[in-house]
PDB file of C-alpha atoms in Angstrom:
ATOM      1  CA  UNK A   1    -136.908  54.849 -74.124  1.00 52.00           C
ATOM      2  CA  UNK A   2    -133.931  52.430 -73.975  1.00 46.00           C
ATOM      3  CA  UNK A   3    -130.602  53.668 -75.467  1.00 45.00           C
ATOM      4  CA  UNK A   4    -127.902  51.856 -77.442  1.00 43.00           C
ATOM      5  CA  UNK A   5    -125.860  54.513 -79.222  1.00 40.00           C
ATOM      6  CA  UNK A   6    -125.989  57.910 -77.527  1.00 38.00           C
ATOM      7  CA  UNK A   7    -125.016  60.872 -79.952  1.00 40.00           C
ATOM      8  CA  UNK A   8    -124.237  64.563 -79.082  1.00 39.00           C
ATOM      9  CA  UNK A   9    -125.648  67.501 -81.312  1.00 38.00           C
ATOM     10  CA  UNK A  10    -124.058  68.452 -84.805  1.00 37.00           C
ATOM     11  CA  UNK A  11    -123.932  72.521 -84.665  1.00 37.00           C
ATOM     12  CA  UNK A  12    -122.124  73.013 -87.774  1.00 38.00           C
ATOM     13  CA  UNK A  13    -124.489  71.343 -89.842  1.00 53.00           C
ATOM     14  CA  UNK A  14    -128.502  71.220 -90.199  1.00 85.00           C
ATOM     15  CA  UNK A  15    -130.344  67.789 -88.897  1.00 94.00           C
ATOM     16  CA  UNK A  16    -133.948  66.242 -90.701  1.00 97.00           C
ATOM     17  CA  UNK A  17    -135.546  63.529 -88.965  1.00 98.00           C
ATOM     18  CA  UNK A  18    -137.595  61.686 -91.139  1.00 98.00           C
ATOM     19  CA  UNK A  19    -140.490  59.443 -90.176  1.00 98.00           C
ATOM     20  CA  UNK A  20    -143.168  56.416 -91.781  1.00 98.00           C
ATOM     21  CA  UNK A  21    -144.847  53.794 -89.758  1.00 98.00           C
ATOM     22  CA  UNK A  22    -146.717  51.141 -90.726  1.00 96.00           C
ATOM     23  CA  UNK A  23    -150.230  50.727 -91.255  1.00 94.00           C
ATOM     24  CA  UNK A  24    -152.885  53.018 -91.689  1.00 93.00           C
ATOM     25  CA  UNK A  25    -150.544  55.580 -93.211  1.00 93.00           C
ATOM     26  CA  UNK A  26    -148.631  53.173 -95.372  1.00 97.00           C
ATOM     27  CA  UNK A  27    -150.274  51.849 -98.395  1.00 96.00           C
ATOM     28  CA  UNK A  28    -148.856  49.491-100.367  1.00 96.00           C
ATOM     29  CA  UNK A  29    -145.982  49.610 -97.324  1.00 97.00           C
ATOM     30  CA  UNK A  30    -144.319  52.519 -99.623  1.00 98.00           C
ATOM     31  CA  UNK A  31    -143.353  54.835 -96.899  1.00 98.00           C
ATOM     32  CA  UNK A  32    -142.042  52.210 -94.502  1.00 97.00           C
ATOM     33  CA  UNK A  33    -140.007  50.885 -97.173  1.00 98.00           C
ATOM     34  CA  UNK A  34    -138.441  54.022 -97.763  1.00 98.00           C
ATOM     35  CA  UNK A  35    -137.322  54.868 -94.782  1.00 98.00           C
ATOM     36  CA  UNK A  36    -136.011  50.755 -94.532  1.00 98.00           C
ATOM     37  CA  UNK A  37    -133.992  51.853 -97.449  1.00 98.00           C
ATOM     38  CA  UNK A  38    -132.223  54.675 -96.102  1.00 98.00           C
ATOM     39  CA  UNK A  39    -131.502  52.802 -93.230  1.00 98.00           C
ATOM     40  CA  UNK A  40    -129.764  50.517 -94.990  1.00 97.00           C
ATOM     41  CA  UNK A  41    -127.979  52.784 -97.761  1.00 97.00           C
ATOM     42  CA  UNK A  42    -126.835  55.379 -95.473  1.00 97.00           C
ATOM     43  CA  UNK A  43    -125.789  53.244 -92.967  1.00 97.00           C
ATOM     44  CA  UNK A  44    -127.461  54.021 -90.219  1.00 98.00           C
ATOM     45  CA  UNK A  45    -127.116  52.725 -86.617  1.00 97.00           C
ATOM     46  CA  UNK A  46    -129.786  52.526 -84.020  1.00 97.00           C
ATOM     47  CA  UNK A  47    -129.855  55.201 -81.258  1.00 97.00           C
ATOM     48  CA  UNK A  48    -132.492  54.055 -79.528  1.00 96.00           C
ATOM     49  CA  UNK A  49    -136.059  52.290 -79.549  1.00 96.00           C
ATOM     50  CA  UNK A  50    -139.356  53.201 -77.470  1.00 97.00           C
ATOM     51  CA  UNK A  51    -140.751  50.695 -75.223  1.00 95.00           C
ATOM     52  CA  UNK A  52    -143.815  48.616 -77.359  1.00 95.00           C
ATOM     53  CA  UNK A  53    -145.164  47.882 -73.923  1.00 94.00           C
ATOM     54  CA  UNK A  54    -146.649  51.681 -73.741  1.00 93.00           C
ATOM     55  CA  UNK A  55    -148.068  51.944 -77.227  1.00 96.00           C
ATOM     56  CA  UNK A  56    -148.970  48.748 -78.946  1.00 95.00           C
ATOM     57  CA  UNK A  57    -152.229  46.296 -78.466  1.00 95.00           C
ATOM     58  CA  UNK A  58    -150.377  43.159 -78.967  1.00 95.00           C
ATOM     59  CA  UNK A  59    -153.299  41.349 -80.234  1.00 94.00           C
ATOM     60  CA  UNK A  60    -153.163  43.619 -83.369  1.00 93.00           C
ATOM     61  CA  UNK A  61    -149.247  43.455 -83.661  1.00 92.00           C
ATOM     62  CA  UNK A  62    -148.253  40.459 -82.623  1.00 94.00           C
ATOM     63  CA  UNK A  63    -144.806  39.793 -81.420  1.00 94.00           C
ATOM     64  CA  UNK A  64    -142.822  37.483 -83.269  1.00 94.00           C
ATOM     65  CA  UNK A  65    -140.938  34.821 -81.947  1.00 95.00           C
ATOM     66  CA  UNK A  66    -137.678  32.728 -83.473  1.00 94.00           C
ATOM     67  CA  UNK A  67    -134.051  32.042 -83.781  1.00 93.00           C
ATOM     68  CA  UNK A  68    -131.840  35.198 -82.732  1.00 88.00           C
ATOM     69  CA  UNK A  69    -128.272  35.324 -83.630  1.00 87.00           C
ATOM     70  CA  UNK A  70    -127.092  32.920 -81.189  1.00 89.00           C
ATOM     71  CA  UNK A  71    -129.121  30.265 -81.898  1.00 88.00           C
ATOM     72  CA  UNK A  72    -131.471  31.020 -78.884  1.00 92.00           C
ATOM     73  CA  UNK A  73    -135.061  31.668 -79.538  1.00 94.00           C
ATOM     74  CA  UNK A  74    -135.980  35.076 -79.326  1.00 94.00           C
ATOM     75  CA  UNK A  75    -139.484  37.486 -78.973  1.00 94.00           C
ATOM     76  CA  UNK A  76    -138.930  40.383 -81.373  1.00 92.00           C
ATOM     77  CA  UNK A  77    -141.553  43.073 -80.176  1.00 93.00           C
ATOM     78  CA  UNK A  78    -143.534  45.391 -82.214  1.00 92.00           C
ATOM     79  CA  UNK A  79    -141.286  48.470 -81.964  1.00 93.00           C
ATOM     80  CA  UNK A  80    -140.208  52.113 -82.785  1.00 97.00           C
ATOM     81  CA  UNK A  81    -136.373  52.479 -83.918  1.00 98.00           C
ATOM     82  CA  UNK A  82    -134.398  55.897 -84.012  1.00 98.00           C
ATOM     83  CA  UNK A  83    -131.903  55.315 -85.925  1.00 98.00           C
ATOM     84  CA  UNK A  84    -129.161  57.884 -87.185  1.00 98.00           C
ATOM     85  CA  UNK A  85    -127.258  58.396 -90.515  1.00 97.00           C
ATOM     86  CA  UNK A  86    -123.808  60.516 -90.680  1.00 95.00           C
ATOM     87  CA  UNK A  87    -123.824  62.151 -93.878  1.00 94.00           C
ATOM     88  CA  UNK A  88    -120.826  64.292 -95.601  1.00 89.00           C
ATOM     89  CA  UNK A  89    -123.318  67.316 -95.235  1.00 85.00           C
ATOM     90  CA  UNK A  90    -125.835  66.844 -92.592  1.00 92.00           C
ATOM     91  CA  UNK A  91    -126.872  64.271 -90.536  1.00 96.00           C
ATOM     92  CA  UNK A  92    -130.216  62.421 -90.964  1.00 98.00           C
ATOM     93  CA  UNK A  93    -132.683  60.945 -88.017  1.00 98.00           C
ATOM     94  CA  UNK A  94    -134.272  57.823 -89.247  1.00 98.00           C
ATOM     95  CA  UNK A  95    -137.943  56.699 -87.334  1.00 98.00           C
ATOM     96  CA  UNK A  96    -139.204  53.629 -88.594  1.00 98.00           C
ATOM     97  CA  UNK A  97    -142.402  51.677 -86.446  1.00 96.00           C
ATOM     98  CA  UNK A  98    -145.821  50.529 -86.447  1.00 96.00           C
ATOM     99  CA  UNK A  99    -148.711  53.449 -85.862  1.00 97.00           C
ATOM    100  CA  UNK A 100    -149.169  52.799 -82.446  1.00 96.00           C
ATOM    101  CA  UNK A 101    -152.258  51.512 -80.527  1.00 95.00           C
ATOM    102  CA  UNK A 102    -152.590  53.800 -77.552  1.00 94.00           C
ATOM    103  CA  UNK A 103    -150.991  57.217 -75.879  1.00 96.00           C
ATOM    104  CA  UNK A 104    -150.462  58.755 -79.400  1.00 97.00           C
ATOM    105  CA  UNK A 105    -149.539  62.409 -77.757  1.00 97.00           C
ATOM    106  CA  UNK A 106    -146.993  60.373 -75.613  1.00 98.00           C
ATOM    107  CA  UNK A 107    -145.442  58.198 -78.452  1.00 98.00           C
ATOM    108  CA  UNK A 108    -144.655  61.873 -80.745  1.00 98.00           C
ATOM    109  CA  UNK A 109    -143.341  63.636 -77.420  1.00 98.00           C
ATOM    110  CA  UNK A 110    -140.902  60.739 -77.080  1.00 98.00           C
ATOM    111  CA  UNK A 111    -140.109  60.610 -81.072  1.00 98.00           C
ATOM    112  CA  UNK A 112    -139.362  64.684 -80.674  1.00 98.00           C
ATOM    113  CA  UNK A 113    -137.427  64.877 -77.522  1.00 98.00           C
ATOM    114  CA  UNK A 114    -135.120  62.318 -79.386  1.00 98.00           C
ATOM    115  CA  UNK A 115    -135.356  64.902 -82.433  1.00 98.00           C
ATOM    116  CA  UNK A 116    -134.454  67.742 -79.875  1.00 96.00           C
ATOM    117  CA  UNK A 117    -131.400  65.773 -78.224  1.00 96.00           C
ATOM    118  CA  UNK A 118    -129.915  65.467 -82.065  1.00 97.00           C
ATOM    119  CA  UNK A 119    -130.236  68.862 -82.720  1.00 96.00           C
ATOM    120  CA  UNK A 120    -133.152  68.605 -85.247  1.00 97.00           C
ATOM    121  CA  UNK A 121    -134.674  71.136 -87.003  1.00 94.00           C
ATOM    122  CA  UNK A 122    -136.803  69.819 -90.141  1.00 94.00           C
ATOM    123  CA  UNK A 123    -139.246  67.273 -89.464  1.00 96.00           C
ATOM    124  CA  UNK A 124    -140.162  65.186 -92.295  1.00 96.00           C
ATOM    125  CA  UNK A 125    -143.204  62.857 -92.527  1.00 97.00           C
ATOM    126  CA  UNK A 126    -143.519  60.089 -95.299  1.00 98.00           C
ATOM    127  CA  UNK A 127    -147.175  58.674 -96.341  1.00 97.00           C
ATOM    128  CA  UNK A 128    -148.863  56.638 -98.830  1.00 97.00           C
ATOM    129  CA  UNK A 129    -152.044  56.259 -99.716  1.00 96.00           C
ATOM    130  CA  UNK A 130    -154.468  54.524-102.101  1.00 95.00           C
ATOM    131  CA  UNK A 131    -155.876  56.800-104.969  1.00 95.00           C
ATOM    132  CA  UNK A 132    -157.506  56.486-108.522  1.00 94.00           C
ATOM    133  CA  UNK A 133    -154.576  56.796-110.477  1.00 95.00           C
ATOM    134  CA  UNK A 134    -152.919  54.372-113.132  1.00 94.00           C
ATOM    135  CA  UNK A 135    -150.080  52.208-112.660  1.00 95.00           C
ATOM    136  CA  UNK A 136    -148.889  53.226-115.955  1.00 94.00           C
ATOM    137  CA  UNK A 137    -148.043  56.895-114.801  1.00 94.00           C
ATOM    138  CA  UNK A 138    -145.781  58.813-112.446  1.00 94.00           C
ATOM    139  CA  UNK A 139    -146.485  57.767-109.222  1.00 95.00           C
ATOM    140  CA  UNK A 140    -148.455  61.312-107.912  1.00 94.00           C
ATOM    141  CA  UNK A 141    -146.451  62.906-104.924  1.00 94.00           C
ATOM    142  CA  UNK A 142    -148.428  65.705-102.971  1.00 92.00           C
ATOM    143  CA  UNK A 143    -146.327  67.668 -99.700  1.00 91.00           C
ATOM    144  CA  UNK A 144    -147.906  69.813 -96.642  1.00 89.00           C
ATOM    145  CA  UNK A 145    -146.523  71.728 -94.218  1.00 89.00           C
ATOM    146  CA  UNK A 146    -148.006  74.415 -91.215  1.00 84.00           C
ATOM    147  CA  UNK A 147    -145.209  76.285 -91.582  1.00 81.00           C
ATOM    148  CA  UNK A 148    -145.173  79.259 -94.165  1.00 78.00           C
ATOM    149  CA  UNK A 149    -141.134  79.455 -94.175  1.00 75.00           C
ATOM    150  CA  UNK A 150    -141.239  76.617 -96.126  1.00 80.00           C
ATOM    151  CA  UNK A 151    -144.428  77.052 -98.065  1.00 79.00           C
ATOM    152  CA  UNK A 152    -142.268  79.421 -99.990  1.00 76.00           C
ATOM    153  CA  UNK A 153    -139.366  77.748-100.205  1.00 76.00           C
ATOM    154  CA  UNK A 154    -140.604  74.100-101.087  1.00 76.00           C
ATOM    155  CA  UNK A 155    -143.978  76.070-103.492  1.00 75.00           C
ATOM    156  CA  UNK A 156    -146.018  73.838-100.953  1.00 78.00           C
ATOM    157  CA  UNK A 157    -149.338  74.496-100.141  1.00 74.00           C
ATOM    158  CA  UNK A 158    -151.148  74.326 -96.197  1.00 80.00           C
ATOM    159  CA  UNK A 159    -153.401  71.317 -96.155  1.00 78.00           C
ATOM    160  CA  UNK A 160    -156.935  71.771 -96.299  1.00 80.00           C
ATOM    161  CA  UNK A 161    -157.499  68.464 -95.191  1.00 82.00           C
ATOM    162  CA  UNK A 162    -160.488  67.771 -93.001  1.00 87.00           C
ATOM    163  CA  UNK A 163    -161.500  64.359 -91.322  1.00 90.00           C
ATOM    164  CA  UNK A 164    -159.574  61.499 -89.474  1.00 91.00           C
ATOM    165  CA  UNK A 165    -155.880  61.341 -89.226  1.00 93.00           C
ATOM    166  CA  UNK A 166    -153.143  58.744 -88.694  1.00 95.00           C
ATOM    167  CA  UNK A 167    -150.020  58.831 -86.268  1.00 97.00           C
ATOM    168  CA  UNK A 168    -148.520  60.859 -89.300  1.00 96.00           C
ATOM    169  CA  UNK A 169    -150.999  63.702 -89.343  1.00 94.00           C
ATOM    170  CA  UNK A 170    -150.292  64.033 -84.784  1.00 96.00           C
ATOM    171  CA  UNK A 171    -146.900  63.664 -85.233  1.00 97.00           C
ATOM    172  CA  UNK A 172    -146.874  66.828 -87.773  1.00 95.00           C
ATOM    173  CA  UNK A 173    -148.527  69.170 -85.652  1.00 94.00           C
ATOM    174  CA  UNK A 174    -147.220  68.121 -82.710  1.00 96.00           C
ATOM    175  CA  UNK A 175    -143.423  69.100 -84.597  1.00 96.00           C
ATOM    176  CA  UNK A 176    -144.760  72.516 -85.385  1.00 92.00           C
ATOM    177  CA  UNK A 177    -146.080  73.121 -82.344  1.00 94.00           C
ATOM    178  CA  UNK A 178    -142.542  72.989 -80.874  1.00 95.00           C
ATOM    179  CA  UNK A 179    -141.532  75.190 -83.446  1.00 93.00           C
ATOM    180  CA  UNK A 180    -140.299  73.006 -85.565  1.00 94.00           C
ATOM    181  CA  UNK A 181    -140.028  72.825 -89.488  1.00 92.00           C
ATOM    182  CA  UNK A 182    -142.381  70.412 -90.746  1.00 93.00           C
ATOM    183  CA  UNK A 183    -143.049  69.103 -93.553  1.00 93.00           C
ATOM    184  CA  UNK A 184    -145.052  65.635 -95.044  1.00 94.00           C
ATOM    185  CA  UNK A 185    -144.780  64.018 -97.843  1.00 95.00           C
ATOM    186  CA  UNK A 186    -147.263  61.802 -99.530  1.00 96.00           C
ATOM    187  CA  UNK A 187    -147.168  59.104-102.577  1.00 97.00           C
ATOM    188  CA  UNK A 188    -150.794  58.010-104.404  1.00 96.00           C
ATOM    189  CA  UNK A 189    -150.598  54.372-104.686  1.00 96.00           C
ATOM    190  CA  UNK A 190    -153.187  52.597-107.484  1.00 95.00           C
ATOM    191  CA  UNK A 191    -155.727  51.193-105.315  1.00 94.00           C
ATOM    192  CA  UNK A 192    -156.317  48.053-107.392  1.00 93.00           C
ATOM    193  CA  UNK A 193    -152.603  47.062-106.432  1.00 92.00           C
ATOM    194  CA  UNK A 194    -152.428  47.726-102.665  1.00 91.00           C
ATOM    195  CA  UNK A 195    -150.871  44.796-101.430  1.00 92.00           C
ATOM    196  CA  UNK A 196    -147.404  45.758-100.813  1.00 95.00           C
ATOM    197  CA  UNK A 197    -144.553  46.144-102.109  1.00 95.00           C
ATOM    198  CA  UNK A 198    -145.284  48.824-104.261  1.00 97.00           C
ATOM    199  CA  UNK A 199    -141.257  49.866-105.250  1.00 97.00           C
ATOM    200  CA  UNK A 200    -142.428  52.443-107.768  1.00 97.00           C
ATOM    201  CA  UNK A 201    -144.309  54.299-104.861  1.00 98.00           C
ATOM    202  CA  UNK A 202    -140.736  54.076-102.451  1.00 98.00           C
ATOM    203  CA  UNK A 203    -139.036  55.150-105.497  1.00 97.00           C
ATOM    204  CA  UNK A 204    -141.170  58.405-106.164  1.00 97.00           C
ATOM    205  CA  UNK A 205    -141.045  59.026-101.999  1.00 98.00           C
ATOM    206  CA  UNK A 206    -136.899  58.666-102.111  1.00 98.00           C
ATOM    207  CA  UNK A 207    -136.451  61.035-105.164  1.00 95.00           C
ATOM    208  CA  UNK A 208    -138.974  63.788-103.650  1.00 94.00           C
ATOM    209  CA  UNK A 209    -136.797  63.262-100.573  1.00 95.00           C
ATOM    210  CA  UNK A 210    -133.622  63.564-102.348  1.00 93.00           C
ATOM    211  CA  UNK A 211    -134.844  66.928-104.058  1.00 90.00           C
ATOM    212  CA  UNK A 212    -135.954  68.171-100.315  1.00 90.00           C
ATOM    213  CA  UNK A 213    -132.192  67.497 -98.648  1.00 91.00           C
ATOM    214  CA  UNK A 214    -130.271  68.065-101.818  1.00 88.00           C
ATOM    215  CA  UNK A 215    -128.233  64.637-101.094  1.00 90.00           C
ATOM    216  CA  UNK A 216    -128.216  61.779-103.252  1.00 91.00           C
ATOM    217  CA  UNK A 217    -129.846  58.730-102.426  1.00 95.00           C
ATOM    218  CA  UNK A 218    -128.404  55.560-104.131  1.00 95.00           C
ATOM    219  CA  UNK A 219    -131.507  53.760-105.413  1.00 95.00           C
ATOM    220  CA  UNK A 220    -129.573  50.118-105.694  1.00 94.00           C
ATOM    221  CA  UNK A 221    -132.403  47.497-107.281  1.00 95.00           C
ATOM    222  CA  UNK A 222    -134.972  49.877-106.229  1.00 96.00           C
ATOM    223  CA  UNK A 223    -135.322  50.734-110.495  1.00 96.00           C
ATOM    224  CA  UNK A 224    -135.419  47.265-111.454  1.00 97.00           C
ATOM    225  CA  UNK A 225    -137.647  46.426-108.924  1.00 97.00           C
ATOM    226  CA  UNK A 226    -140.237  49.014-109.767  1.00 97.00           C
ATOM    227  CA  UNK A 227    -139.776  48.219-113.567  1.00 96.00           C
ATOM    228  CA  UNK A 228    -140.763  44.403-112.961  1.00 97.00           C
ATOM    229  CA  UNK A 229    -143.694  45.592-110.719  1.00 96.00           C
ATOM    230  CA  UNK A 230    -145.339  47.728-113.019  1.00 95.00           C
ATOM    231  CA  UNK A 231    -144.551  44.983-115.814  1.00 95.00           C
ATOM    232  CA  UNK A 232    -146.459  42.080-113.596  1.00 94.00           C
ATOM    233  CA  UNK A 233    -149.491  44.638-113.226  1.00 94.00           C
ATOM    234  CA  UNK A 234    -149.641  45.262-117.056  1.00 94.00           C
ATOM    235  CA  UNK A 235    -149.672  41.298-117.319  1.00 93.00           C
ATOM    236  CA  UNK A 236    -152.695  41.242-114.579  1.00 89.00           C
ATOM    237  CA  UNK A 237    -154.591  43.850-116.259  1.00 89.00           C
ATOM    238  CA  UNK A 238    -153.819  42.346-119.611  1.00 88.00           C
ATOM    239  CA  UNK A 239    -155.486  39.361-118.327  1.00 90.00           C
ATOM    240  CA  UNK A 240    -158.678  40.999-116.962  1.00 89.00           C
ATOM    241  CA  UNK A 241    -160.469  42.759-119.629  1.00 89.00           C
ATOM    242  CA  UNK A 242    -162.475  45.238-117.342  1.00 90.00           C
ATOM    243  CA  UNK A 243    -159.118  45.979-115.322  1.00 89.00           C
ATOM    244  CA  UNK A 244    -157.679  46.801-118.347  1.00 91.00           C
ATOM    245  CA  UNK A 245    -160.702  48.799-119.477  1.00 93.00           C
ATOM    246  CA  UNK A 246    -160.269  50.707-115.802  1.00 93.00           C
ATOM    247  CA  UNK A 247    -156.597  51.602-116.488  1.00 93.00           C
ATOM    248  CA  UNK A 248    -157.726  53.085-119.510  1.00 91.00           C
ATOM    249  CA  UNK A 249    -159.865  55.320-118.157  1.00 92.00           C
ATOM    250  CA  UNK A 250    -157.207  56.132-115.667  1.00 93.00           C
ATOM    251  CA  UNK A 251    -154.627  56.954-118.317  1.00 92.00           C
ATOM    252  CA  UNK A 252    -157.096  59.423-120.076  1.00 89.00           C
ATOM    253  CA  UNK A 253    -158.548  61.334-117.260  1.00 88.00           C
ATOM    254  CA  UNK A 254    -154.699  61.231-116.173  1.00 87.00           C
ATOM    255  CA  UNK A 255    -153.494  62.871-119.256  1.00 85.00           C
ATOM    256  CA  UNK A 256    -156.336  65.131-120.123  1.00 82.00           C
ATOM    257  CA  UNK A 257    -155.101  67.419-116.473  1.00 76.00           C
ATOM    258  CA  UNK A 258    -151.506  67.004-117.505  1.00 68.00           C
ATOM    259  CA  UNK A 259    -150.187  70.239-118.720  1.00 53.00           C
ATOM    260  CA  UNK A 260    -147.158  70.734-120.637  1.00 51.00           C
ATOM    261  CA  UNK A 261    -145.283  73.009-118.335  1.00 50.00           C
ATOM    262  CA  UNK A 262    -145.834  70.132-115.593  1.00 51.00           C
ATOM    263  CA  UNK A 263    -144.287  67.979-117.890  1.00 55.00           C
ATOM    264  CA  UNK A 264    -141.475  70.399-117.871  1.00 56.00           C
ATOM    265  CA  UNK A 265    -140.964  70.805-114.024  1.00 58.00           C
ATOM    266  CA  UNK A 266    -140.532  67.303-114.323  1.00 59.00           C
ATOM    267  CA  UNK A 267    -137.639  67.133-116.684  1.00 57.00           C
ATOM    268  CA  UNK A 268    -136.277  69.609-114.797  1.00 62.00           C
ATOM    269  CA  UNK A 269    -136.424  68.054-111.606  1.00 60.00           C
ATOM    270  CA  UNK A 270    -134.630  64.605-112.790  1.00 59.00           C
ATOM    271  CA  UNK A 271    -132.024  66.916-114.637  1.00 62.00           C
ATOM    272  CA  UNK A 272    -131.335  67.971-111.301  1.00 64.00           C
ATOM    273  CA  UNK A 273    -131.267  64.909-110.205  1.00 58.00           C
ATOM    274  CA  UNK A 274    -128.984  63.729-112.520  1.00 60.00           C
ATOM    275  CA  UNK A 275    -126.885  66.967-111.626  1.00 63.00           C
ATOM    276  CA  UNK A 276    -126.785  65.513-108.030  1.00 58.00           C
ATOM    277  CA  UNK A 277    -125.548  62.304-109.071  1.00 57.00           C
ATOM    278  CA  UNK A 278    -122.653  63.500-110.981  1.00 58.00           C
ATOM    279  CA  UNK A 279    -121.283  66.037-108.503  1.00 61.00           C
ATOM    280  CA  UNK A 280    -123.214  65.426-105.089  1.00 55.00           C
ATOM    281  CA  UNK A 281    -121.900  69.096-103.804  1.00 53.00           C
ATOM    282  CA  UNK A 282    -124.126  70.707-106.557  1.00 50.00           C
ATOM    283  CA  UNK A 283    -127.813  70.522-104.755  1.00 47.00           C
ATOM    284  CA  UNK A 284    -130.261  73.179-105.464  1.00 45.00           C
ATOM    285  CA  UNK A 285    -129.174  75.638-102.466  1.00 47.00           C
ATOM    286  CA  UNK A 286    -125.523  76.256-104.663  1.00 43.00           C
ATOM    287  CA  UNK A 287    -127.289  76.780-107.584  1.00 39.00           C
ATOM    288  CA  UNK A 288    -129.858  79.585-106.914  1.00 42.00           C
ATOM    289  CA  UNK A 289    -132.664  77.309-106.112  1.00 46.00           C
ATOM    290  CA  UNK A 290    -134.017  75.687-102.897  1.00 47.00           C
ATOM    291  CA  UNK A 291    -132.423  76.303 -99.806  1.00 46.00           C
ATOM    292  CA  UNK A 292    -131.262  73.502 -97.497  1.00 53.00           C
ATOM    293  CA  UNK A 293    -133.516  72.458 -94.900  1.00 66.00           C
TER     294      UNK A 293
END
């Protein structure tokens, strides 16, 4: 693991690493783009990156070659980044990369001995994937975690999962086996719009995050951009009478296991939200609620 940016432990103040990768994990590229916009809205600098040469097939990821900042050509290789964002009240760990190819037990011991060198305690795992469930709707967000702490706390159930995992699922258990918190969050894309982007699946991932750490997240075009997506799918469907016909049928099973004190947790949730916003010391912890992680 090379090192640009070496930082010490924060003591006074709880870390969270959070984690996506690309690929198998990542429909719609919803979880990768989430943790790209953190990066970028929290400022985050890179503390270090694992070497591709260990864990990647390069005939699936291909490296990419062109212009650098110099002018010289450059080879940009398929990599993991650690980055890490100073926040007024905790600082956040920031691991953004491609599900590797090989040496998956090795690639999550490197990604948590960073996570023990920055003091972390709460490991959080982002995820998409493709479901039956209209565009039209809330995007559907579902969270695990092994540890029963926070299957109070967060009202989150163990997963009962069975069958084959990505480098999210390892990378999970492989946190709570070191006694870590761990926790992993999950967005339901509509499978008849995988191709990414899929903005209104980031934006669902960054507000469930936001609830977890209590911290606001500015959304910048992220609203907009989710707005215009759903409007170019109701255009596509509107064009395609069996699509439309499918949505349909989405919308009603949808609504018929909607109940009305869901609906309520909901507007309760963005009124905290908005809470947040206004006064960013107010998170759920000060207010009788959640804890902090």
């Amino acid at each position: 693991m090379s090192t640009e940016q070496p930082v010490g432990r924060h003591g006074a103040r709880r870390t969270v690493m959070i984690a996506a990768f690309e690929g198998w994990n990542d429909a719609g590229g919803a979880a990768s783009s989430a943790i790209e916009h953190l990066t970028e809205v929290w400022g985050a600098s890179l503390h270090s990156e694992l070497d591709p040469e260990d864990f990647h097939d390069f005939q699936v990821n291909r490296p990419m070659v062109g212009p650098g900042p110099d002018g010289r050509r450059i080879i940009a290789w398929p990599t993991t980044t650690i980055s890490v964002a100073e926040l007024p009240e905790r600082r956040v760990v920031l691991v953004h990369g491609i599900e590797p190819s090989f040496r998956w037990r090795a690639f999550c011991a490197e990604i948590l001995d960073a996570a023990e060198e920055l003091g972390v305690s709460t490991v959080v795992t982002l995820g998409a994937l493709l479901a039956d469930v209209p565009h039209t709707r809330p995007i559907p967000m579902s969270a695990s975690t092994e540890s029963e702490g926070l299957q109070a706390v967060l009202d989150v159930e163990p997963s009962t999962y069975e069958g084959p995992t990505g480098i999210v699922g390892v990378l999970q258990h492989e946190a709570a086996a070191r006694d870590l918190q761990a926790v992993s969050l999950w967005a339901a894309v509509p499978h008849y719009v995988a191709n990414p982007p899929s903005p209104k699946a980031t934006l669902a991932i960054l507000a469930r995050i936001e609830e977890l750490l209590a911290t606001p997240v500015p959304l910048g075009d992220l609203p907009e951009d989710a707005e215009a997506w759903q409007a170019g799918v109701d255009e596509l469907a509107g064009e395609d009478a069996e699509i439309a016909e499918y949505v349909a049928q989405l919308e009603e099973a949808k609504d018929a296991v909607e109940l009305p004190e869901a609906s309520g947790e909901a507007i309760a949730r963005e009124f905290e939200r908005y809470l947040r916003r206004r006064d960013p010391g107010a998170g759920p912890d000060k207010r009788g609620g959640q804890p902090e992680l």
